Amino acid sequence: MQPLFSRSPAIAKPHTQTCSIAEFLNLFGDSWTLLILREAFYGATRFSHIQKNTGIAKNLLSDRLARLVEEEVLERVNVGERGTRYAYHLTEKGRALMPVFAAIIQWSNTWQFGPGKEPILLADRNSGQHFAALAPVGSDGHALQWAELITEPGPGASRATLYRINQSRKDLDER
Amino acid sequence: MQPLFSRSPAIAKPHTQTCSIAEFLNLFGDSWTLLILREAFYGATRFSHIQKNTGIAKNLLSDRLARLVEEEVLERVNVGERGTRYAYHLTEKGRALMPVFAAIIQWSNTWQFGPGKEPILLADRNSGQHFAALAPVGSDGHALQWAELITEPGPGASRATLYRINQSRKDLDER
DNA sequence: TTAATTTGGTTTTAAAATTAAACCATAATG
DNA sequence: CATTATGGTTTAATTTTAAAACCAAATTAA
């Protein structure tokens, strides 16, 4: 065992589109990565605990953790008392995923489980009040409406992205 | 070609945990499904347009669309004038994914692209105002704080879920 | 202090999923 | 009416995942 940090193999065919969704999927778009991060949000920090709680194969967990550390979503810290023993902690970049988890939990609870059958909830640690909804806020700080939001190209949009958005809107106009 | 609706093959090994994240991943946890739905949010409705805009292989698109129709995230409507020709439209269940997309776009724009380089943005269709943040709202309608939110078991939590959440919290206490 | 066990992986092999290309029947267009 | 586009299915090669075996270093128990 030479490599202290085993090199995370790059994905064979990542999405190459300049797109926020595509880039997110290159990092999290598989069936285990978000489940690993769920454990991190619960508080799990150890390889063995994450492995037992998710059921992921060890080689895959090893690979995914290396990738998440490389991408600075998690950091690996040595917690050994007489040698090396690792713990994985969420970084600021990782903790910033909370709204993504909140949105997923909210959707799944509403559309896959239904009221009264929610397996997990989010709550305020002090008041205990349950999280119930996400509100979109505009750049001026005022509330926006979900139904009024549309996707548009940003300052970093590539020609291909502009083309894609325009092409897709044509279908919309046809309706 | 007999089956008007080609049977969507079930995933070989779906997550079996009673968990909102796991259940979400069983439906969307691969590298293409959310990209297909991005196209649906842009307005694309046709098989060929989704295929060109994402670059997905046709057999996979066929499979994924069948699954999304089966799960009622999309609906397939016949728009042929002299025969059958299909369009795929978001259902209410599908449109309800907007907060998930908003959270993903927000995170990716902030942590993967950075200010001034956002490939896509969300904006109010009338005022043009840009979407800037997500605010968590409690069950009493008042604002909550992201940093104060914790995960807790809901009314539908299984014994295994309760166990997992408790186990993970032990790591947290150790810190 | 030593022995046994746990931790955090790596390696190997089999099974499953993805990719890319070829093919095809029906629909739409010129 | 001929040509092209649409919306797929099938096949074969490649890549990824799953599961089990294996291992060295760290920790715990005796």
PDB file of C-alpha atoms in Angstrom, chain B residues 32-174:
ATOM      1  CA  TRP B  32     -29.021  10.584 -17.139  1.00  0.00           C
ATOM      2  CA  THR B  33     -32.463  10.850 -15.559  1.00  0.00           C
ATOM      3  CA  LEU B  34     -32.100  14.347 -14.145  1.00  0.00           C
ATOM      4  CA  LEU B  35     -30.563  15.529 -17.416  1.00  0.00           C
ATOM      5  CA  ILE B  36     -33.622  14.219 -19.262  1.00  0.00           C
ATOM      6  CA  LEU B  37     -35.834  16.122 -16.837  1.00  0.00           C
ATOM      7  CA  ARG B  38     -33.718  19.258 -17.335  1.00  0.00           C
ATOM      8  CA  GLU B  39     -34.798  19.075 -20.964  1.00  0.00           C
ATOM      9  CA  ALA B  40     -38.399  18.680 -19.876  1.00  0.00           C
ATOM     10  CA  PHE B  41     -38.065  21.814 -17.718  1.00  0.00           C
ATOM     11  CA  TYR B  42     -36.521  23.707 -20.642  1.00  0.00           C
ATOM     12  CA  GLY B  43     -39.596  22.716 -22.608  1.00  0.00           C
ATOM     13  CA  ALA B  44     -38.410  19.791 -24.759  1.00  0.00           C
ATOM     14  CA  THR B  45     -41.122  17.218 -25.347  1.00  0.00           C
ATOM     15  CA  ARG B  46     -39.841  15.080 -28.242  1.00  0.00           C
ATOM     16  CA  PHE B  47     -37.740  11.925 -28.068  1.00  0.00           C
ATOM     17  CA  SER B  48     -35.361  13.088 -30.777  1.00  0.00           C
ATOM     18  CA  HIS B  49     -34.797  16.524 -29.241  1.00  0.00           C
ATOM     19  CA  ILE B  50     -34.089  15.133 -25.786  1.00  0.00           C
ATOM     20  CA  GLN B  51     -31.706  12.645 -27.352  1.00  0.00           C
ATOM     21  CA  LYS B  52     -29.781  15.287 -29.311  1.00  0.00           C
ATOM     22  CA  ASN B  53     -29.643  17.774 -26.453  1.00  0.00           C
ATOM     23  CA  THR B  54     -28.376  15.327 -23.854  1.00  0.00           C
ATOM     24  CA  GLY B  55     -26.323  12.899 -25.968  1.00  0.00           C
ATOM     25  CA  ILE B  56     -27.881   9.855 -24.292  1.00  0.00           C
ATOM     26  CA  ALA B  57     -28.037   6.575 -26.222  1.00  0.00           C
ATOM     27  CA  LYS B  58     -31.458   5.872 -27.696  1.00  0.00           C
ATOM     28  CA  ASN B  59     -32.007   2.587 -25.872  1.00  0.00           C
ATOM     29  CA  LEU B  60     -31.297   4.259 -22.540  1.00  0.00           C
ATOM     30  CA  LEU B  61     -33.556   7.201 -23.318  1.00  0.00           C
ATOM     31  CA  SER B  62     -36.272   4.766 -24.258  1.00  0.00           C
ATOM     32  CA  ASP B  63     -35.832   2.922 -20.971  1.00  0.00           C
ATOM     33  CA  ARG B  64     -35.680   6.060 -18.835  1.00  0.00           C
ATOM     34  CA  LEU B  65     -38.706   7.671 -20.434  1.00  0.00           C
ATOM     35  CA  ALA B  66     -40.699   4.477 -19.910  1.00  0.00           C
ATOM     36  CA  ARG B  67     -39.712   4.469 -16.255  1.00  0.00           C
ATOM     37  CA  LEU B  68     -40.583   8.137 -15.764  1.00  0.00           C
ATOM     38  CA  VAL B  69     -43.956   7.598 -17.440  1.00  0.00           C
ATOM     39  CA  GLU B  70     -44.589   4.522 -15.292  1.00  0.00           C
ATOM     40  CA  GLU B  71     -43.767   6.581 -12.190  1.00  0.00           C
ATOM     41  CA  GLU B  72     -45.994   9.409 -13.406  1.00  0.00           C
ATOM     42  CA  VAL B  73     -43.251  12.013 -13.474  1.00  0.00           C
ATOM     43  CA  LEU B  74     -43.839  12.414 -17.215  1.00  0.00           C
ATOM     44  CA  GLU B  75     -46.844  11.606 -19.323  1.00  0.00           C
ATOM     45  CA  ARG B  76     -46.720  10.462 -22.916  1.00  0.00           C
ATOM     46  CA  VAL B  77     -49.326  11.972 -25.178  1.00  0.00           C
ATOM     47  CA  ASN B  78     -50.056  11.165 -28.778  1.00  0.00           C
ATOM     48  CA  VAL B  79     -49.565  14.244 -30.929  1.00  0.00           C
ATOM     49  CA  GLY B  80     -49.583  12.486 -34.325  1.00  0.00           C
ATOM     50  CA  GLU B  81     -51.850  14.007 -36.971  1.00  0.00           C
ATOM     51  CA  ARG B  82     -52.178  10.917 -39.163  1.00  0.00           C
ATOM     52  CA  GLY B  83     -50.983   8.251 -36.714  1.00  0.00           C
ATOM     53  CA  THR B  84     -49.026   7.970 -33.488  1.00  0.00           C
ATOM     54  CA  ARG B  85     -46.285  10.443 -32.642  1.00  0.00           C
ATOM     55  CA  TYR B  86     -45.362  11.091 -29.025  1.00  0.00           C
ATOM     56  CA  ALA B  87     -44.652  14.066 -26.812  1.00  0.00           C
ATOM     57  CA  TYR B  88     -43.536  13.813 -23.188  1.00  0.00           C
ATOM     58  CA  HIS B  89     -44.915  16.323 -20.729  1.00  0.00           C
ATOM     59  CA  LEU B  90     -44.129  16.946 -17.074  1.00  0.00           C
ATOM     60  CA  THR B  91     -46.949  15.944 -14.739  1.00  0.00           C
ATOM     61  CA  GLU B  92     -47.710  17.765 -11.499  1.00  0.00           C
ATOM     62  CA  LYS B  93     -45.428  15.253  -9.759  1.00  0.00           C
ATOM     63  CA  GLY B  94     -42.717  16.145 -12.267  1.00  0.00           C
ATOM     64  CA  ARG B  95     -43.180  19.900 -11.979  1.00  0.00           C
ATOM     65  CA  ALA B  96     -42.892  19.500  -8.208  1.00  0.00           C
ATOM     66  CA  LEU B  97     -39.211  18.683  -8.770  1.00  0.00           C
ATOM     67  CA  MET B  98     -38.495  22.367  -9.458  1.00  0.00           C
ATOM     68  CA  PRO B  99     -37.115  22.983  -5.921  1.00  0.00           C
ATOM     69  CA  VAL B 100     -34.723  20.062  -6.379  1.00  0.00           C
ATOM     70  CA  PHE B 101     -33.457  21.583  -9.621  1.00  0.00           C
ATOM     71  CA  ALA B 102     -33.253  25.021  -8.037  1.00  0.00           C
ATOM     72  CA  ALA B 103     -31.161  23.677  -5.165  1.00  0.00           C
ATOM     73  CA  ILE B 104     -28.850  21.794  -7.518  1.00  0.00           C
ATOM     74  CA  ILE B 105     -28.400  24.780  -9.846  1.00  0.00           C
ATOM     75  CA  GLN B 106     -27.732  27.040  -6.880  1.00  0.00           C
ATOM     76  CA  TRP B 107     -25.112  24.712  -5.394  1.00  0.00           C
ATOM     77  CA  SER B 108     -23.385  24.032  -8.684  1.00  0.00           C
ATOM     78  CA  ASN B 109     -23.326  27.697  -9.672  1.00  0.00           C
ATOM     79  CA  THR B 110     -21.823  28.614  -6.312  1.00  0.00           C
ATOM     80  CA  TRP B 111     -19.374  25.760  -5.768  1.00  0.00           C
ATOM     81  CA  GLN B 112     -18.552  24.429  -9.219  1.00  0.00           C
ATOM     82  CA  PHE B 113     -18.750  27.477 -11.517  1.00  0.00           C
ATOM     83  CA  GLY B 114     -18.577  30.566  -9.332  1.00  0.00           C
ATOM     84  CA  PRO B 115     -20.017  34.075  -9.672  1.00  0.00           C
ATOM     85  CA  GLY B 116     -20.104  35.461 -13.192  1.00  0.00           C
ATOM     86  CA  LYS B 117     -19.664  32.000 -14.718  1.00  0.00           C
ATOM     87  CA  GLU B 118     -23.111  30.485 -14.132  1.00  0.00           C
ATOM     88  CA  PRO B 119     -24.183  28.492 -17.213  1.00  0.00           C
ATOM     89  CA  ILE B 120     -27.859  28.647 -16.325  1.00  0.00           C
ATOM     90  CA  LEU B 121     -30.015  30.736 -14.006  1.00  0.00           C
ATOM     91  CA  LEU B 122     -33.600  30.669 -12.850  1.00  0.00           C
ATOM     92  CA  ALA B 123     -35.637  33.820 -13.226  1.00  0.00           C
ATOM     93  CA  ASP B 124     -39.170  35.070 -12.742  1.00  0.00           C
ATOM     94  CA  ARG B 125     -40.863  34.883 -16.122  1.00  0.00           C
ATOM     95  CA  ASN B 126     -42.613  38.210 -15.643  1.00  0.00           C
ATOM     96  CA  SER B 127     -40.240  40.477 -13.757  1.00  0.00           C
ATOM     97  CA  GLY B 128     -37.067  38.795 -14.999  1.00  0.00           C
ATOM     98  CA  GLN B 129     -35.694  38.878 -11.484  1.00  0.00           C
ATOM     99  CA  HIS B 130     -33.108  36.213 -10.805  1.00  0.00           C
ATOM    100  CA  PHE B 131     -33.551  33.466  -8.283  1.00  0.00           C
ATOM    101  CA  ALA B 132     -30.813  33.837  -5.656  1.00  0.00           C
ATOM    102  CA  ALA B 133     -31.461  31.602  -2.653  1.00  0.00           C
ATOM    103  CA  LEU B 134     -33.679  29.021  -1.002  1.00  0.00           C
ATOM    104  CA  ALA B 135     -35.237  29.736   2.354  1.00  0.00           C
ATOM    105  CA  PRO B 136     -36.418  26.914   4.628  1.00  0.00           C
ATOM    106  CA  VAL B 137     -39.871  27.481   6.069  1.00  0.00           C
ATOM    107  CA  GLY B 138     -41.201  25.785   9.192  1.00  0.00           C
ATOM    108  CA  SER B 139     -44.599  24.180   9.640  1.00  0.00           C
ATOM    109  CA  ASP B 140     -45.866  27.368  11.289  1.00  0.00           C
ATOM    110  CA  GLY B 141     -44.895  29.352   8.189  1.00  0.00           C
ATOM    111  CA  HIS B 142     -41.946  31.131   9.737  1.00  0.00           C
ATOM    112  CA  ALA B 143     -38.416  31.111   8.401  1.00  0.00           C
ATOM    113  CA  LEU B 144     -35.901  28.581   9.697  1.00  0.00           C
ATOM    114  CA  GLN B 145     -32.098  28.648   9.544  1.00  0.00           C
ATOM    115  CA  TRP B 146     -30.191  26.150   7.402  1.00  0.00           C
ATOM    116  CA  ALA B 147     -27.445  25.747   9.991  1.00  0.00           C
ATOM    117  CA  GLU B 148     -29.955  24.825  12.690  1.00  0.00           C
ATOM    118  CA  LEU B 149     -31.651  22.015  10.784  1.00  0.00           C
ATOM    119  CA  ILE B 150     -31.050  18.432  11.783  1.00  0.00           C
ATOM    120  CA  THR B 151     -32.374  15.140  10.437  1.00  0.00           C
ATOM    121  CA  GLU B 152     -34.766  13.197  12.617  1.00  0.00           C
ATOM    122  CA  PRO B 153     -36.910  10.112  12.161  1.00  0.00           C
ATOM    123  CA  GLY B 154     -40.424  10.740  10.857  1.00  0.00           C
ATOM    124  CA  PRO B 155     -43.686   8.865  11.565  1.00  0.00           C
ATOM    125  CA  GLY B 156     -42.863   6.361   8.800  1.00  0.00           C
ATOM    126  CA  ALA B 157     -39.390   5.534  10.081  1.00  0.00           C
ATOM    127  CA  SER B 158     -38.629   1.825  10.216  1.00  0.00           C
ATOM    128  CA  ARG B 159     -36.731   0.239  13.082  1.00  0.00           C
ATOM    129  CA  ALA B 160     -33.713   0.090  10.774  1.00  0.00           C
ATOM    130  CA  THR B 161     -33.970   3.819  10.081  1.00  0.00           C
ATOM    131  CA  LEU B 162     -34.178   4.617  13.790  1.00  0.00           C
ATOM    132  CA  TYR B 163     -31.146   2.437  14.372  1.00  0.00           C
ATOM    133  CA  ARG B 164     -29.160   4.074  11.567  1.00  0.00           C
ATOM    134  CA  ILE B 165     -29.869   7.600  12.724  1.00  0.00           C
ATOM    135  CA  ASN B 166     -28.884   6.726  16.274  1.00  0.00           C
ATOM    136  CA  GLN B 167     -25.723   4.908  15.241  1.00  0.00           C
ATOM    137  CA  SER B 168     -24.588   7.815  13.102  1.00  0.00           C
ATOM    138  CA  ARG B 169     -25.202  10.356  15.822  1.00  0.00           C
ATOM    139  CA  LYS B 170     -22.770   8.489  18.047  1.00  0.00           C
ATOM    140  CA  ASP B 171     -19.928   9.442  15.689  1.00  0.00           C
ATOM    141  CA  LEU B 172     -21.110  13.028  15.947  1.00  0.00           C
ATOM    142  CA  ASP B 173     -20.981  12.974  19.732  1.00  0.00           C
ATOM    143  CA  GLU B 174     -17.410  11.654  19.603  1.00  0.00           C
TER     144      GLU B 174
END
